[in-house]
Amino acid sequence: MRAVVQKSFGGPEVLEIVETERPEPLAAEVLVRVHASAVNPVDVAVRSGAFPLLGEPVFGVGWDISGVVEEAGPGARFKVGDEVYGMPFFPRAATGYADYVAAPSRQLARKPASLDHVHAAALPLAALTAWQGLVNAANVSAGDRVLIHRAAGGVGHLAVQIAKARGAHVIALASAAKHDFVRGLGADEVIDYRTTDFTEAVTNVDVVFDSNSQGERSLNVLKPGGMLVSIMEHGDRELAAKVEAAGYRFAGISVEPDYASLEAIAELVDAGRIRPYVGETFPLAEAGKAHEVVGSGRAQGKIVLTVV
């Protein structure tokens, strides 16, 4: 089978396709024939060595997958032919940019029936990050005021929709060129962070969802007892202490596989409440080009590799 691997840290050019043995599923695992795999900023950081999550190369990159079960080990949750999606093994290597991935069946869920594999692959890591922050940690509910940084990005555009599905009033930060896109997601207010200081324009917020390392500045917009959810500074103990000392709550989110949340997300997708936006697709052989787009920081929505 084909798999994209890297043998050194570096730019997109270090990604190469190799022929390797197809993995064999163990008990409670499934072998997934991958149809699509999304590219996330963490993939780019791992590839470059900026975030040495997987140690030293050689290793495969990528986690988000959507595909069809080809083999099922004893005790697996799925049967051959089931369509599934997920982000197995994160933060350990999954080698998601490949023809086949073997993974624990409880780290996967049935693919949303209303989506093709390209759009389903765009969901897991980004949607789970937003879900685990807004739902599991902050318990966003009807009437809450929620501020979302980088609202047009891969995680942000899903965070806007999840917060709206929970009944929140959503204030979104995005560049002016992406305002129409973010409004189309359901944002109630959209602010151009390039021309407006959000700390002066926004007040009385229940939850800040920060994906832009703006945690300390974001405290200025929280109401007493409000929560800062950070996905970039999740391990910053000093920030957590400052948040709590100021009378707010802090949740640092490091996303993890979670089939129950994937099932809840799929229900909202099939109900028309969440829709992943795919900005561009690339064939598996052009994984490096996909990394260039994601690494530019200008991608709108998600970038996806087509495998089948």
PDB file of N, CA and C in Angstrom, residues 173-265:
ATOM      1  N   LEU A 173     -14.172  36.461  15.422  1.00  0.00           N
ATOM      2  CA  LEU A 173     -13.059  37.284  14.963  1.00  0.00           C
ATOM      3  C   LEU A 173     -12.520  36.686  13.668  1.00  0.00           C
ATOM      4  N   ALA A 174     -12.478  37.502  12.615  1.00  0.00           N
ATOM      5  CA  ALA A 174     -11.988  37.042  11.314  1.00  0.00           C
ATOM      6  C   ALA A 174     -11.589  38.261  10.489  1.00  0.00           C
ATOM      7  N   SER A 175     -10.726  38.046   9.502  1.00  0.00           N
ATOM      8  CA  SER A 175     -10.353  39.148   8.619  1.00  0.00           C
ATOM      9  C   SER A 175     -11.565  39.566   7.797  1.00  0.00           C
ATOM     10  N   ALA A 176     -11.543  40.813   7.318  1.00  0.00           N
ATOM     11  CA  ALA A 176     -12.699  41.375   6.613  1.00  0.00           C
ATOM     12  C   ALA A 176     -13.108  40.537   5.411  1.00  0.00           C
ATOM     13  N   ALA A 177     -12.134  39.961   4.693  1.00  0.00           N
ATOM     14  CA  ALA A 177     -12.436  39.178   3.496  1.00  0.00           C
ATOM     15  C   ALA A 177     -13.236  37.919   3.811  1.00  0.00           C
ATOM     16  N   LYS A 178     -13.232  37.494   5.067  1.00  0.00           N
ATOM     17  CA  LYS A 178     -13.915  36.253   5.435  1.00  0.00           C
ATOM     18  C   LYS A 178     -15.189  36.494   6.242  1.00  0.00           C
ATOM     19  N   HIS A 179     -15.616  37.765   6.335  1.00  0.00           N
ATOM     20  CA  HIS A 179     -16.803  38.075   7.142  1.00  0.00           C
ATOM     21  C   HIS A 179     -18.063  37.427   6.597  1.00  0.00           C
ATOM     22  N   ASP A 180     -18.263  37.480   5.285  1.00  0.00           N
ATOM     23  CA  ASP A 180     -19.473  36.877   4.717  1.00  0.00           C
ATOM     24  C   ASP A 180     -19.502  35.375   4.982  1.00  0.00           C
ATOM     25  N   PHE A 181     -18.351  34.737   4.856  1.00  0.00           N
ATOM     26  CA  PHE A 181     -18.251  33.300   5.118  1.00  0.00           C
ATOM     27  C   PHE A 181     -18.642  32.992   6.558  1.00  0.00           C
ATOM     28  N   VAL A 182     -18.112  33.761   7.502  1.00  0.00           N
ATOM     29  CA  VAL A 182     -18.375  33.494   8.917  1.00  0.00           C
ATOM     30  C   VAL A 182     -19.827  33.801   9.271  1.00  0.00           C
ATOM     31  N   ARG A 183     -20.374  34.864   8.703  1.00  0.00           N
ATOM     32  CA  ARG A 183     -21.801  35.143   8.927  1.00  0.00           C
ATOM     33  C   ARG A 183     -22.656  34.001   8.403  1.00  0.00           C
ATOM     34  N   GLY A 184     -22.243  33.428   7.277  1.00  0.00           N
ATOM     35  CA  GLY A 184     -22.980  32.306   6.717  1.00  0.00           C
ATOM     36  C   GLY A 184     -22.967  31.076   7.604  1.00  0.00           C
ATOM     37  N   LEU A 185     -22.005  31.007   8.495  1.00  0.00           N
ATOM     38  CA  LEU A 185     -21.937  29.904   9.457  1.00  0.00           C
ATOM     39  C   LEU A 185     -22.895  30.105  10.623  1.00  0.00           C
ATOM     40  N   GLY A 186     -23.393  31.340  10.761  1.00  0.00           N
ATOM     41  CA  GLY A 186     -24.337  31.617  11.831  1.00  0.00           C
ATOM     42  C   GLY A 186     -23.853  32.603  12.875  1.00  0.00           C
ATOM     43  N   ALA A 187     -22.650  33.168  12.702  1.00  0.00           N
ATOM     44  CA  ALA A 187     -22.143  34.117  13.693  1.00  0.00           C
ATOM     45  C   ALA A 187     -23.074  35.320  13.812  1.00  0.00           C
ATOM     46  N   ASP A 188     -23.332  35.747  15.046  1.00  0.00           N
ATOM     47  CA  ASP A 188     -24.224  36.886  15.284  1.00  0.00           C
ATOM     48  C   ASP A 188     -23.496  38.219  15.112  1.00  0.00           C
ATOM     49  N   GLU A 189     -22.230  38.248  15.456  1.00  0.00           N
ATOM     50  CA  GLU A 189     -21.396  39.435  15.279  1.00  0.00           C
ATOM     51  C   GLU A 189     -20.055  38.989  14.708  1.00  0.00           C
ATOM     52  N   VAL A 190     -19.505  39.790  13.781  1.00  0.00           N
ATOM     53  CA  VAL A 190     -18.192  39.473  13.211  1.00  0.00           C
ATOM     54  C   VAL A 190     -17.321  40.716  13.303  1.00  0.00           C
ATOM     55  N   ILE A 191     -16.121  40.558  13.828  1.00  0.00           N
ATOM     56  CA  ILE A 191     -15.201  41.668  14.051  1.00  0.00           C
ATOM     57  C   ILE A 191     -13.901  41.416  13.301  1.00  0.00           C
ATOM     58  N   ASP A 192     -13.426  42.442  12.596  1.00  0.00           N
ATOM     59  CA  ASP A 192     -12.150  42.351  11.894  1.00  0.00           C
ATOM     60  C   ASP A 192     -11.023  42.576  12.909  1.00  0.00           C
ATOM     61  N   TYR A 193     -10.352  41.495  13.280  1.00  0.00           N
ATOM     62  CA  TYR A 193      -9.314  41.595  14.313  1.00  0.00           C
ATOM     63  C   TYR A 193      -8.107  42.409  13.841  1.00  0.00           C
ATOM     64  N   ARG A 194      -7.987  42.625  12.516  1.00  0.00           N
ATOM     65  CA  ARG A 194      -6.845  43.374  11.994  1.00  0.00           C
ATOM     66  C   ARG A 194      -7.005  44.880  12.179  1.00  0.00           C
ATOM     67  N   THR A 195      -8.245  45.337  12.214  1.00  0.00           N
ATOM     68  CA  THR A 195      -8.484  46.779  12.326  1.00  0.00           C
ATOM     69  C   THR A 195      -9.130  47.182  13.643  1.00  0.00           C
ATOM     70  N   THR A 196      -9.615  46.209  14.398  1.00  0.00           N
ATOM     71  CA  THR A 196     -10.334  46.495  15.642  1.00  0.00           C
ATOM     72  C   THR A 196      -9.731  45.706  16.789  1.00  0.00           C
ATOM     73  N   ASP A 197      -9.500  46.388  17.908  1.00  0.00           N
ATOM     74  CA  ASP A 197      -9.030  45.720  19.121  1.00  0.00           C
ATOM     75  C   ASP A 197     -10.228  45.039  19.779  1.00  0.00           C
ATOM     76  N   PHE A 198     -10.253  43.733  19.725  1.00  0.00           N
ATOM     77  CA  PHE A 198     -11.423  43.023  20.241  1.00  0.00           C
ATOM     78  C   PHE A 198     -11.642  43.268  21.726  1.00  0.00           C
ATOM     79  N   THR A 199     -10.584  43.601  22.464  1.00  0.00           N
ATOM     80  CA  THR A 199     -10.740  43.839  23.899  1.00  0.00           C
ATOM     81  C   THR A 199     -11.494  45.131  24.186  1.00  0.00           C
ATOM     82  N   GLU A 200     -11.579  46.002  23.198  1.00  0.00           N
ATOM     83  CA  GLU A 200     -12.341  47.240  23.356  1.00  0.00           C
ATOM     84  C   GLU A 200     -13.732  47.123  22.753  1.00  0.00           C
ATOM     85  N   ALA A 201     -13.903  46.177  21.828  1.00  0.00           N
ATOM     86  CA  ALA A 201     -15.175  46.058  21.116  1.00  0.00           C
ATOM     87  C   ALA A 201     -16.117  45.034  21.736  1.00  0.00           C
ATOM     88  N   VAL A 202     -15.584  44.159  22.601  1.00  0.00           N
ATOM     89  CA  VAL A 202     -16.379  43.057  23.133  1.00  0.00           C
ATOM     90  C   VAL A 202     -16.366  43.081  24.657  1.00  0.00           C
ATOM     91  N   THR A 203     -17.515  42.831  25.268  1.00  0.00           N
ATOM     92  CA  THR A 203     -17.606  42.760  26.731  1.00  0.00           C
ATOM     93  C   THR A 203     -18.590  41.659  27.135  1.00  0.00           C
ATOM     94  N   ASN A 204     -18.547  41.327  28.422  1.00  0.00           N
ATOM     95  CA  ASN A 204     -19.578  40.476  29.027  1.00  0.00           C
ATOM     96  C   ASN A 204     -19.721  39.116  28.342  1.00  0.00           C
ATOM     97  N   VAL A 205     -18.586  38.470  28.085  1.00  0.00           N
ATOM     98  CA  VAL A 205     -18.577  37.182  27.401  1.00  0.00           C
ATOM     99  C   VAL A 205     -18.532  36.040  28.421  1.00  0.00           C
ATOM    100  N   ASP A 206     -19.314  35.000  28.162  1.00  0.00           N
ATOM    101  CA  ASP A 206     -19.313  33.831  29.050  1.00  0.00           C
ATOM    102  C   ASP A 206     -18.144  32.896  28.769  1.00  0.00           C
ATOM    103  N   VAL A 207     -17.837  32.716  27.474  1.00  0.00           N
ATOM    104  CA  VAL A 207     -16.783  31.777  27.080  1.00  0.00           C
ATOM    105  C   VAL A 207     -15.968  32.381  25.941  1.00  0.00           C
ATOM    106  N   VAL A 208     -14.648  32.327  26.077  1.00  0.00           N
ATOM    107  CA  VAL A 208     -13.744  32.650  24.972  1.00  0.00           C
ATOM    108  C   VAL A 208     -13.124  31.355  24.491  1.00  0.00           C
ATOM    109  N   PHE A 209     -13.241  31.100  23.193  1.00  0.00           N
ATOM    110  CA  PHE A 209     -12.595  29.933  22.589  1.00  0.00           C
ATOM    111  C   PHE A 209     -11.387  30.458  21.822  1.00  0.00           C
ATOM    112  N   ASP A 210     -10.199  30.214  22.384  1.00  0.00           N
ATOM    113  CA  ASP A 210      -8.981  30.822  21.854  1.00  0.00           C
ATOM    114  C   ASP A 210      -8.128  29.803  21.112  1.00  0.00           C
ATOM    115  N   SER A 211      -7.959  30.040  19.818  1.00  0.00           N
ATOM    116  CA  SER A 211      -7.075  29.206  19.000  1.00  0.00           C
ATOM    117  C   SER A 211      -5.967  30.059  18.394  1.00  0.00           C
ATOM    118  N   ASN A 212      -5.668  31.192  19.049  1.00  0.00           N
ATOM    119  CA  ASN A 212      -4.727  32.158  18.474  1.00  0.00           C
ATOM    120  C   ASN A 212      -3.753  32.711  19.504  1.00  0.00           C
ATOM    121  N   SER A 213      -3.553  31.980  20.593  1.00  0.00           N
ATOM    122  CA  SER A 213      -2.614  32.398  21.646  1.00  0.00           C
ATOM    123  C   SER A 213      -2.904  33.806  22.151  1.00  0.00           C
ATOM    124  N   GLN A 214      -4.183  34.096  22.334  1.00  0.00           N
ATOM    125  CA  GLN A 214      -4.620  35.399  22.840  1.00  0.00           C
ATOM    126  C   GLN A 214      -5.263  35.256  24.221  1.00  0.00           C
ATOM    127  N   GLY A 215      -4.817  34.260  24.968  1.00  0.00           N
ATOM    128  CA  GLY A 215      -5.460  33.941  26.232  1.00  0.00           C
ATOM    129  C   GLY A 215      -5.470  35.071  27.241  1.00  0.00           C
ATOM    130  N   GLU A 216      -4.304  35.646  27.523  1.00  0.00           N
ATOM    131  CA  GLU A 216      -4.249  36.672  28.557  1.00  0.00           C
ATOM    132  C   GLU A 216      -5.037  37.914  28.159  1.00  0.00           C
ATOM    133  N   ARG A 217      -4.950  38.335  26.899  1.00  0.00           N
ATOM    134  CA  ARG A 217      -5.715  39.494  26.440  1.00  0.00           C
ATOM    135  C   ARG A 217      -7.213  39.217  26.485  1.00  0.00           C
ATOM    136  N   SER A 218      -7.578  37.968  26.264  1.00  0.00           N
ATOM    137  CA  SER A 218      -8.997  37.619  26.216  1.00  0.00           C
ATOM    138  C   SER A 218      -9.688  37.748  27.565  1.00  0.00           C
ATOM    139  N   LEU A 219      -8.913  37.792  28.646  1.00  0.00           N
ATOM    140  CA  LEU A 219      -9.514  37.935  29.976  1.00  0.00           C
ATOM    141  C   LEU A 219     -10.267  39.258  30.092  1.00  0.00           C
ATOM    142  N   ASN A 220      -9.866  40.233  29.292  1.00  0.00           N
ATOM    143  CA  ASN A 220     -10.490  41.559  29.366  1.00  0.00           C
ATOM    144  C   ASN A 220     -11.945  41.567  28.912  1.00  0.00           C
ATOM    145  N   VAL A 221     -12.368  40.522  28.184  1.00  0.00           N
ATOM    146  CA  VAL A 221     -13.739  40.525  27.662  1.00  0.00           C
ATOM    147  C   VAL A 221     -14.653  39.591  28.438  1.00  0.00           C
ATOM    148  N   LEU A 222     -14.095  38.801  29.357  1.00  0.00           N
ATOM    149  CA  LEU A 222     -14.902  37.835  30.100  1.00  0.00           C
ATOM    150  C   LEU A 222     -15.708  38.490  31.206  1.00  0.00           C
ATOM    151  N   LYS A 223     -16.890  37.964  31.443  1.00  0.00           N
ATOM    152  CA  LYS A 223     -17.669  38.386  32.598  1.00  0.00           C
ATOM    153  C   LYS A 223     -17.143  37.643  33.826  1.00  0.00           C
ATOM    154  N   PRO A 224     -17.427  38.121  35.033  1.00  0.00           N
ATOM    155  CA  PRO A 224     -16.984  37.400  36.234  1.00  0.00           C
ATOM    156  C   PRO A 224     -17.439  35.948  36.212  1.00  0.00           C
ATOM    157  N   GLY A 225     -16.503  35.043  36.468  1.00  0.00           N
ATOM    158  CA  GLY A 225     -16.822  33.623  36.451  1.00  0.00           C
ATOM    159  C   GLY A 225     -16.801  32.998  35.077  1.00  0.00           C
ATOM    160  N   GLY A 226     -16.500  33.796  34.033  1.00  0.00           N
ATOM    161  CA  GLY A 226     -16.453  33.274  32.670  1.00  0.00           C
ATOM    162  C   GLY A 226     -15.285  32.320  32.468  1.00  0.00           C
ATOM    163  N   MET A 227     -15.280  31.639  31.326  1.00  0.00           N
ATOM    164  CA  MET A 227     -14.257  30.618  31.074  1.00  0.00           C
ATOM    165  C   MET A 227     -13.435  30.934  29.837  1.00  0.00           C
ATOM    166  N   LEU A 228     -12.120  30.781  29.973  1.00  0.00           N
ATOM    167  CA  LEU A 228     -11.211  30.829  28.837  1.00  0.00           C
ATOM    168  C   LEU A 228     -10.880  29.397  28.439  1.00  0.00           C
ATOM    169  N   VAL A 229     -11.211  29.048  27.198  1.00  0.00           N
ATOM    170  CA  VAL A 229     -10.864  27.737  26.639  1.00  0.00           C
ATOM    171  C   VAL A 229      -9.724  27.965  25.656  1.00  0.00           C
ATOM    172  N   SER A 230      -8.581  27.352  25.929  1.00  0.00           N
ATOM    173  CA  SER A 230      -7.412  27.553  25.080  1.00  0.00           C
ATOM    174  C   SER A 230      -6.966  26.241  24.470  1.00  0.00           C
ATOM    175  N   ILE A 231      -6.788  26.240  23.138  1.00  0.00           N
ATOM    176  CA  ILE A 231      -6.268  25.050  22.479  1.00  0.00           C
ATOM    177  C   ILE A 231      -4.806  25.225  22.090  1.00  0.00           C
ATOM    178  N   MET A 232      -4.280  26.437  22.219  1.00  0.00           N
ATOM    179  CA  MET A 232      -2.877  26.702  21.889  1.00  0.00           C
ATOM    180  C   MET A 232      -2.006  26.743  23.135  1.00  0.00           C
ATOM    181  N   GLU A 233      -2.566  27.218  24.218  1.00  0.00           N
ATOM    182  CA  GLU A 233      -1.796  27.381  25.462  1.00  0.00           C
ATOM    183  C   GLU A 233      -2.324  26.438  26.540  1.00  0.00           C
ATOM    184  N   HIS A 234      -2.722  25.243  26.096  1.00  0.00           N
ATOM    185  CA  HIS A 234      -3.387  24.325  27.019  1.00  0.00           C
ATOM    186  C   HIS A 234      -2.477  23.841  28.144  1.00  0.00           C
ATOM    187  N   GLY A 235      -1.162  23.872  27.914  1.00  0.00           N
ATOM    188  CA  GLY A 235      -0.240  23.425  28.954  1.00  0.00           C
ATOM    189  C   GLY A 235       0.414  24.543  29.729  1.00  0.00           C
ATOM    190  N   ASP A 236      -0.071  25.773  29.564  1.00  0.00           N
ATOM    191  CA  ASP A 236       0.535  26.945  30.198  1.00  0.00           C
ATOM    192  C   ASP A 236       0.000  27.099  31.622  1.00  0.00           C
ATOM    193  N   ARG A 237       0.761  26.602  32.579  1.00  0.00           N
ATOM    194  CA  ARG A 237       0.316  26.660  33.970  1.00  0.00           C
ATOM    195  C   ARG A 237       0.298  28.087  34.508  1.00  0.00           C
ATOM    196  N   GLU A 238       1.213  28.904  34.017  1.00  0.00           N
ATOM    197  CA  GLU A 238       1.237  30.301  34.462  1.00  0.00           C
ATOM    198  C   GLU A 238      -0.024  31.027  34.018  1.00  0.00           C
ATOM    199  N   LEU A 239      -0.428  30.807  32.772  1.00  0.00           N
ATOM    200  CA  LEU A 239      -1.667  31.412  32.278  1.00  0.00           C
ATOM    201  C   LEU A 239      -2.855  30.900  33.074  1.00  0.00           C
ATOM    202  N   ALA A 240      -2.910  29.602  33.317  1.00  0.00           N
ATOM    203  CA  ALA A 240      -4.020  29.033  34.080  1.00  0.00           C
ATOM    204  C   ALA A 240      -4.123  29.670  35.454  1.00  0.00           C
ATOM    205  N   ALA A 241      -2.967  29.894  36.096  1.00  0.00           N
ATOM    206  CA  ALA A 241      -2.954  30.517  37.425  1.00  0.00           C
ATOM    207  C   ALA A 241      -3.453  31.956  37.358  1.00  0.00           C
ATOM    208  N   LYS A 242      -3.061  32.698  36.323  1.00  0.00           N
ATOM    209  CA  LYS A 242      -3.508  34.085  36.167  1.00  0.00           C
ATOM    210  C   LYS A 242      -5.017  34.142  35.948  1.00  0.00           C
ATOM    211  N   VAL A 243      -5.519  33.219  35.126  1.00  0.00           N
ATOM    212  CA  VAL A 243      -6.957  33.191  34.848  1.00  0.00           C
ATOM    213  C   VAL A 243      -7.730  32.961  36.137  1.00  0.00           C
ATOM    214  N   GLU A 244      -7.310  31.986  36.893  1.00  0.00           N
ATOM    215  CA  GLU A 244      -8.033  31.637  38.115  1.00  0.00           C
ATOM    216  C   GLU A 244      -7.880  32.713  39.186  1.00  0.00           C
ATOM    217  N   ALA A 245      -6.698  33.345  39.255  1.00  0.00           N
ATOM    218  CA  ALA A 245      -6.478  34.420  40.223  1.00  0.00           C
ATOM    219  C   ALA A 245      -7.352  35.631  39.920  1.00  0.00           C
ATOM    220  N   ALA A 246      -7.686  35.794  38.639  1.00  0.00           N
ATOM    221  CA  ALA A 246      -8.520  36.932  38.233  1.00  0.00           C
ATOM    222  C   ALA A 246     -10.011  36.651  38.397  1.00  0.00           C
ATOM    223  N   GLY A 247     -10.350  35.457  38.865  1.00  0.00           N
ATOM    224  CA  GLY A 247     -11.753  35.129  39.107  1.00  0.00           C
ATOM    225  C   GLY A 247     -12.463  34.478  37.941  1.00  0.00           C
ATOM    226  N   TYR A 248     -11.670  33.950  36.983  1.00  0.00           N
ATOM    227  CA  TYR A 248     -12.256  33.264  35.837  1.00  0.00           C
ATOM    228  C   TYR A 248     -11.905  31.783  35.895  1.00  0.00           C
ATOM    229  N   ARG A 249     -12.449  31.020  34.961  1.00  0.00           N
ATOM    230  CA  ARG A 249     -12.153  29.594  34.866  1.00  0.00           C
ATOM    231  C   ARG A 249     -11.308  29.332  33.615  1.00  0.00           C
ATOM    232  N   PHE A 250     -10.493  28.286  33.683  1.00  0.00           N
ATOM    233  CA  PHE A 250      -9.589  27.975  32.576  1.00  0.00           C
ATOM    234  C   PHE A 250      -9.740  26.519  32.175  1.00  0.00           C
ATOM    235  N   ALA A 251      -9.764  26.271  30.856  1.00  0.00           N
ATOM    236  CA  ALA A 251      -9.763  24.903  30.341  1.00  0.00           C
ATOM    237  C   ALA A 251      -8.751  24.833  29.200  1.00  0.00           C
ATOM    238  N   GLY A 252      -7.714  24.032  29.389  1.00  0.00           N
ATOM    239  CA  GLY A 252      -6.738  23.805  28.336  1.00  0.00           C
ATOM    240  C   GLY A 252      -7.098  22.529  27.599  1.00  0.00           C
ATOM    241  N   ILE A 253      -7.316  22.628  26.297  1.00  0.00           N
ATOM    242  CA  ILE A 253      -7.803  21.492  25.516  1.00  0.00           C
ATOM    243  C   ILE A 253      -6.697  20.911  24.642  1.00  0.00           C
ATOM    244  N   SER A 254      -6.367  19.659  24.902  1.00  0.00           N
ATOM    245  CA  SER A 254      -5.505  18.871  24.024  1.00  0.00           C
ATOM    246  C   SER A 254      -6.378  17.732  23.506  1.00  0.00           C
ATOM    247  N   VAL A 255      -6.764  17.816  22.263  1.00  0.00           N
ATOM    248  CA  VAL A 255      -7.801  16.938  21.725  1.00  0.00           C
ATOM    249  C   VAL A 255      -7.402  15.464  21.829  1.00  0.00           C
ATOM    250  N   GLU A 256      -8.409  14.602  22.018  1.00  0.00           N
ATOM    251  CA  GLU A 256      -8.174  13.161  22.100  1.00  0.00           C
ATOM    252  C   GLU A 256      -9.277  12.413  21.365  1.00  0.00           C
ATOM    253  N   PRO A 257      -8.995  11.204  20.894  1.00  0.00           N
ATOM    254  CA  PRO A 257     -10.031  10.411  20.229  1.00  0.00           C
ATOM    255  C   PRO A 257     -11.232  10.200  21.153  1.00  0.00           C
ATOM    256  N   ASP A 258     -12.432  10.250  20.576  1.00  0.00           N
ATOM    257  CA  ASP A 258     -13.641  10.206  21.410  1.00  0.00           C
ATOM    258  C   ASP A 258     -14.822   9.834  20.517  1.00  0.00           C
ATOM    259  N   TYR A 259     -15.133   8.537  20.446  1.00  0.00           N
ATOM    260  CA  TYR A 259     -16.178   8.108  19.510  1.00  0.00           C
ATOM    261  C   TYR A 259     -17.554   8.654  19.890  1.00  0.00           C
ATOM    262  N   ALA A 260     -17.821   8.830  21.198  1.00  0.00           N
ATOM    263  CA  ALA A 260     -19.135   9.323  21.611  1.00  0.00           C
ATOM    264  C   ALA A 260     -19.363  10.746  21.093  1.00  0.00           C
ATOM    265  N   SER A 261     -18.334  11.578  21.175  1.00  0.00           N
ATOM    266  CA  SER A 261     -18.461  12.939  20.652  1.00  0.00           C
ATOM    267  C   SER A 261     -18.550  12.938  19.133  1.00  0.00           C
ATOM    268  N   LEU A 262     -17.800  12.052  18.472  1.00  0.00           N
ATOM    269  CA  LEU A 262     -17.913  11.943  17.020  1.00  0.00           C
ATOM    270  C   LEU A 262     -19.334  11.566  16.613  1.00  0.00           C
ATOM    271  N   GLU A 263     -19.980  10.694  17.389  1.00  0.00           N
ATOM    272  CA  GLU A 263     -21.357  10.317  17.096  1.00  0.00           C
ATOM    273  C   GLU A 263     -22.301  11.503  17.268  1.00  0.00           C
ATOM    274  N   ALA A 264     -22.077  12.303  18.325  1.00  0.00           N
ATOM    275  CA  ALA A 264     -22.915  13.485  18.555  1.00  0.00           C
ATOM    276  C   ALA A 264     -22.719  14.509  17.440  1.00  0.00           C
ATOM    277  N   ILE A 265     -21.474  14.660  17.002  1.00  0.00           N
ATOM    278  CA  ILE A 265     -21.176  15.589  15.905  1.00  0.00           C
ATOM    279  C   ILE A 265     -21.860  15.115  14.623  1.00  0.00           C
TER     280      ILE A 265
END
